[in-house]
Amino acid sequence: LFSLCDRMMNRTAYFYDPDVGNFHYGAGHPMKPHRLSLTHSLVLHYGLYKKMMVFKPYKASQHDMCRFHSEDYIDFLQKVSPNNMQGFTKSLNAFNVGDDCPVFPGLFEFCSRYTGASLQGATQLNHKLCDIAINWAGGLHHAKKFEASGFCYVNDIVISILELLKYHPRVLYIDIDIHHGDGVQEAFYLTDRVMTVSFHKYGNYFFPGTGDMYEVGAESGRYYCLNVPLRDGIDDQIFKITIILDAMNCLTAVFSSKQRVVPRVF
């Protein structure tokens, strides 16, 4: 048992770019990439890096990002900067770049770094070079095909899932962020090859306002979208990770067998 656990720990790939924490969304903005540097410091000082394979990831290209996003949108992200944004007024509005998703120095570079790490993780999983891939910089699940949303510009999750689908017939995506994973859900809403499951706060106009239990997918993807909307006040006793894991084990078995998933309310 211990040798198996050791082998699994050694098969964990951890992707970290030392420069990713240097980007800044702007004064007063709640999204702070610097926290990634703090997280990495914990990994180092607790010695967790000894249990993992550590990689400095490559940067994602425009071509990589256009696997999901439109070329016009990615081209805009590459060209716009705080110094020239006055000349992109129409594009800023069209691509929803502004208040929540500001233009900041190195915007495209930031997107390239976190997306590249997630994509490299998916590639290693595909080639069975690791069993677990970790990229704390990724997970920007609100970005849409044609626009930014909720502090997210490039949806590295969707791009990575598309990479996984090259080698795997189906992918189960589980989102436990406080916000609904709307960008990922929207991307795969019509297919049965990806099942999206999201646990999130819902109601009282909480962002993004989507993710009720009646959003179940459509066409081939009907019943391959599962949302667990939660209200304020949930505590540790109710939100037990063990309960979630047990539910996910059952769901994984059903999804793997290609049976239809019918949501139930508890």
Coordinates of C-alpha atoms in Angstrom, one line a residue:
L1 CA 0.0 0.0 0.0
F2 CA 2.7 2.4 0.9
S3 CA 4.7 1.8 -2.2
L4 CA 1.6 2.4 -4.3
C5 CA 1.0 5.7 -2.4
D6 CA 4.6 6.8 -2.9
R7 CA 4.3 6.0 -6.6
M8 CA 1.1 8.0 -7.0
M9 CA 2.7 11.0 -5.2
N10 CA 5.7 10.8 -7.5
R11 CA 3.3 10.9 -10.4
T12 CA 1.9 14.3 -9.5
A13 CA 3.0 17.0 -11.8
Y14 CA 3.1 20.6 -10.4
F15 CA 3.3 23.5 -12.9
Y16 CA 4.6 26.8 -11.7
D17 CA 5.8 29.9 -13.5
P18 CA 7.9 32.1 -11.2
D19 CA 6.8 35.2 -13.1
V20 CA 3.0 34.6 -13.0
G21 CA 2.6 36.3 -9.7
N22 CA 4.1 39.6 -10.9
F23 CA 1.1 40.6 -12.9
H24 CA -1.3 43.1 -11.4
Y25 CA -5.0 43.7 -12.4
G26 CA -4.8 47.2 -10.9
A27 CA -5.3 49.0 -7.5
G28 CA -8.3 47.8 -5.6
H29 CA -9.0 44.8 -7.9
P30 CA -9.9 41.6 -5.9
M31 CA -8.0 39.4 -8.4
K32 CA -4.4 39.3 -7.2
P33 CA -2.0 37.0 -9.0
H34 CA 0.6 37.7 -6.3
R35 CA -1.3 35.1 -4.2
L36 CA 0.1 32.4 -6.5
S37 CA 3.6 33.3 -5.3
L38 CA 2.5 33.0 -1.7
T39 CA 1.0 29.6 -2.5
H40 CA 4.2 28.4 -4.1
S41 CA 6.1 29.5 -1.0
L42 CA 3.9 27.2 1.1
V43 CA 4.7 24.4 -1.4
L44 CA 8.4 25.0 -0.9
H45 CA 8.5 25.5 2.9
Y46 CA 6.3 22.5 3.6
G47 CA 8.4 20.4 1.4
L48 CA 5.5 19.4 -0.8
Y49 CA 7.7 19.8 -3.9
K50 CA 9.6 16.7 -2.9
K51 CA 6.5 14.7 -3.5
M52 CA 5.9 16.1 -7.0
M53 CA 7.5 16.5 -10.3
V54 CA 7.9 20.3 -10.7
F55 CA 7.8 22.0 -14.1
K56 CA 8.2 25.5 -15.4
P57 CA 5.4 25.5 -18.0
Y58 CA 5.6 26.7 -21.6
K59 CA 3.5 29.6 -22.8
A60 CA 0.3 29.0 -24.8
S61 CA 0.3 30.5 -28.3
Q62 CA -2.5 32.3 -30.1
H63 CA -3.1 29.1 -31.9
D64 CA -3.6 27.2 -28.6
M65 CA -6.1 29.8 -27.4
C66 CA -8.0 29.8 -30.6
R67 CA -8.8 26.1 -30.1
F68 CA -11.8 27.6 -28.2
H69 CA -11.8 31.4 -28.5
S70 CA -12.4 33.4 -31.6
E71 CA -9.4 34.7 -33.5
D72 CA -10.7 38.3 -33.4
Y73 CA -10.9 38.1 -29.6
I74 CA -7.5 36.6 -29.1
D75 CA -5.9 39.0 -31.6
F76 CA -7.5 41.9 -29.5
L77 CA -6.0 40.5 -26.3
Q78 CA -2.6 40.4 -27.8
K79 CA -2.7 43.9 -29.2
V80 CA -4.5 45.9 -26.5
S81 CA -2.5 47.6 -23.7
P82 CA -3.0 50.4 -21.2
N83 CA -1.2 52.8 -23.5
N84 CA -3.3 52.2 -26.6
M85 CA -6.7 51.1 -25.2
Q86 CA -8.3 54.4 -26.2
G87 CA -8.1 53.2 -29.8
F88 CA -9.9 50.0 -29.0
T89 CA -13.2 51.5 -27.7
K90 CA -15.5 49.4 -29.8
S91 CA -13.5 46.2 -29.2
L92 CA -13.4 46.8 -25.4
N93 CA -17.2 46.9 -25.4
A94 CA -17.6 44.0 -27.8
F95 CA -15.3 41.7 -25.9
N96 CA -16.5 42.8 -22.4
V97 CA -13.1 44.1 -21.3
G98 CA -13.3 47.0 -18.9
D99 CA -14.2 47.2 -15.2
D100 CA -14.2 43.6 -13.9
C101 CA -11.8 42.5 -16.7
P102 CA -9.4 45.5 -17.0
V103 CA -6.6 46.0 -19.4
F104 CA -3.4 45.8 -17.5
P105 CA 0.3 45.6 -18.4
G106 CA 1.2 42.2 -19.8
L107 CA -2.4 41.0 -20.1
F108 CA -1.8 38.6 -23.0
E109 CA 1.4 37.4 -21.4
F110 CA -0.4 36.5 -18.2
C111 CA -3.1 34.6 -20.2
S112 CA -0.4 32.8 -22.1
R113 CA 1.4 31.7 -19.0
Y114 CA -1.6 30.3 -17.0
T115 CA -3.1 28.7 -20.1
G116 CA 0.1 27.1 -21.1
A117 CA 0.5 25.5 -17.7
S118 CA -3.0 23.9 -17.9
L119 CA -2.5 22.8 -21.4
Q120 CA 0.8 21.2 -20.6
G121 CA -0.8 19.4 -17.7
A122 CA -3.5 18.0 -20.0
T123 CA -0.8 16.9 -22.5
Q124 CA 1.1 15.0 -19.8
L125 CA -2.0 13.3 -18.6
N126 CA -2.8 12.3 -22.2
H127 CA 0.7 10.7 -22.5
K128 CA 0.4 9.0 -19.1
L129 CA 3.4 11.0 -17.8
C130 CA 1.5 11.8 -14.6
D131 CA -1.6 10.8 -12.7
I132 CA -2.4 14.2 -11.3
A133 CA -1.6 17.7 -12.8
I134 CA -1.7 20.8 -10.7
N135 CA -1.8 24.4 -11.9
W136 CA -2.8 26.9 -9.2
A137 CA -2.7 29.7 -11.7
G138 CA -5.4 28.2 -13.9
G139 CA -9.1 27.6 -13.5
L140 CA -10.4 30.8 -15.1
H141 CA -13.8 29.3 -15.7
H142 CA -15.9 32.4 -16.6
A143 CA -14.2 33.3 -20.0
K144 CA -16.5 32.8 -23.0
K145 CA -15.7 32.1 -26.6
F146 CA -16.0 35.7 -27.7
E147 CA -15.5 37.7 -24.5
A148 CA -13.9 38.0 -21.1
S149 CA -16.0 37.6 -17.9
G150 CA -15.5 37.6 -14.1
F151 CA -11.8 38.4 -14.1
C152 CA -11.2 35.7 -16.7
Y153 CA -9.9 36.3 -20.2
V154 CA -8.9 32.9 -21.6
N155 CA -10.7 29.8 -20.5
D156 CA -7.7 27.5 -19.9
I157 CA -10.1 24.8 -18.6
V158 CA -12.0 24.5 -21.8
I159 CA -8.8 24.4 -23.8
S160 CA -7.4 21.7 -21.6
I161 CA -10.5 19.6 -21.8
L162 CA -10.4 19.8 -25.6
E163 CA -6.8 18.5 -25.4
L164 CA -8.0 15.6 -23.1
L165 CA -10.7 14.7 -25.6
K166 CA -8.0 13.9 -28.2
Y167 CA -7.2 10.8 -26.2
H168 CA -10.2 10.2 -24.0
P169 CA -13.8 9.5 -25.1
R170 CA -15.3 11.5 -22.2
V171 CA -14.3 14.0 -19.5
L172 CA -16.0 14.7 -16.2
Y173 CA -15.4 18.3 -15.0
I174 CA -16.0 19.1 -11.3
D175 CA -16.1 22.8 -10.2
I176 CA -16.1 23.7 -6.5
D177 CA -15.5 27.4 -6.8
I178 CA -17.9 29.7 -5.0
H179 CA -19.1 30.9 -8.4
H180 CA -20.9 28.9 -11.1
G181 CA -18.6 27.6 -13.8
D182 CA -20.6 29.2 -16.5
G183 CA -18.0 29.4 -19.2
V184 CA -17.1 25.7 -19.1
Q185 CA -20.8 24.7 -18.9
E186 CA -21.6 26.9 -21.9
A187 CA -18.8 25.5 -24.0
F188 CA -20.0 21.9 -23.6
Y189 CA -23.7 22.3 -23.1
L190 CA -24.6 20.5 -26.3
T191 CA -22.3 17.5 -26.0
D192 CA -22.4 14.2 -24.1
R193 CA -18.6 13.8 -24.2
V194 CA -18.1 16.3 -21.4
M195 CA -20.2 16.3 -18.2
T196 CA -20.0 19.5 -16.2
V197 CA -20.7 19.5 -12.4
S198 CA -20.7 22.7 -10.4
F199 CA -21.1 23.3 -6.7
H200 CA -21.6 27.1 -6.1
K201 CA -23.4 29.9 -4.3
Y202 CA -26.6 30.9 -6.1
G203 CA -29.3 33.5 -5.6
N204 CA -29.7 37.2 -4.7
Y205 CA -28.1 38.3 -7.9
F206 CA -24.8 36.6 -7.0
F207 CA -22.4 36.5 -10.0
P208 CA -22.8 35.1 -12.6
G209 CA -26.5 34.5 -12.0
T210 CA -26.5 31.2 -13.8
G211 CA -26.3 27.6 -12.5
D212 CA -29.7 26.7 -11.2
M213 CA -30.6 23.0 -11.1
Y214 CA -32.8 23.2 -14.2
E215 CA -29.8 23.9 -16.4
V216 CA -29.2 20.3 -17.5
G217 CA -27.7 20.5 -21.0
A218 CA -29.4 20.4 -24.4
E219 CA -29.5 18.2 -27.5
S220 CA -26.9 15.5 -27.1
G221 CA -25.7 17.1 -23.9
R222 CA -29.1 16.9 -22.1
Y223 CA -28.6 15.6 -18.6
Y224 CA -24.8 15.9 -18.9
C225 CA -24.8 19.2 -17.0
L226 CA -25.4 19.1 -13.2
N227 CA -25.6 22.1 -11.0
V228 CA -25.7 22.1 -7.2
P229 CA -26.8 25.7 -6.3
L230 CA -26.2 26.5 -2.6
R231 CA -27.5 29.3 -0.4
D232 CA -25.7 31.4 2.2
G233 CA -25.2 29.8 5.6
I234 CA -23.9 26.4 4.5
D235 CA -21.4 25.1 7.1
D236 CA -18.7 22.5 7.2
Q237 CA -21.0 19.8 8.6
I238 CA -23.4 20.1 5.6
F239 CA -20.7 20.7 3.0
K240 CA -18.6 17.7 3.8
I241 CA -16.0 17.0 1.1
T242 CA -16.5 13.2 1.9
I243 CA -20.1 13.5 0.8
I244 CA -19.1 15.2 -2.4
L245 CA -16.5 12.6 -3.1
D246 CA -19.0 9.8 -2.5
A247 CA -21.5 11.4 -4.9
M248 CA -18.8 12.0 -7.5
N249 CA -17.7 8.3 -7.3
C250 CA -21.2 7.2 -8.2
L251 CA -21.5 9.8 -10.9
T252 CA -18.2 8.8 -12.4
A253 CA -19.3 5.2 -12.6
V254 CA -22.6 6.2 -14.3
F255 CA -20.8 8.6 -16.7
S256 CA -18.2 6.0 -17.6
S257 CA -20.8 3.5 -18.5
K258 CA -22.4 6.0 -20.9
Q259 CA -25.8 5.7 -19.2
R260 CA -28.1 8.7 -19.1
V261 CA -27.8 10.8 -16.0
V262 CA -31.0 12.1 -14.5
P263 CA -30.5 14.8 -11.8
R264 CA -32.3 14.5 -8.4
V265 CA -32.8 17.1 -5.8
F266 CA -31.8 16.4 -2.2

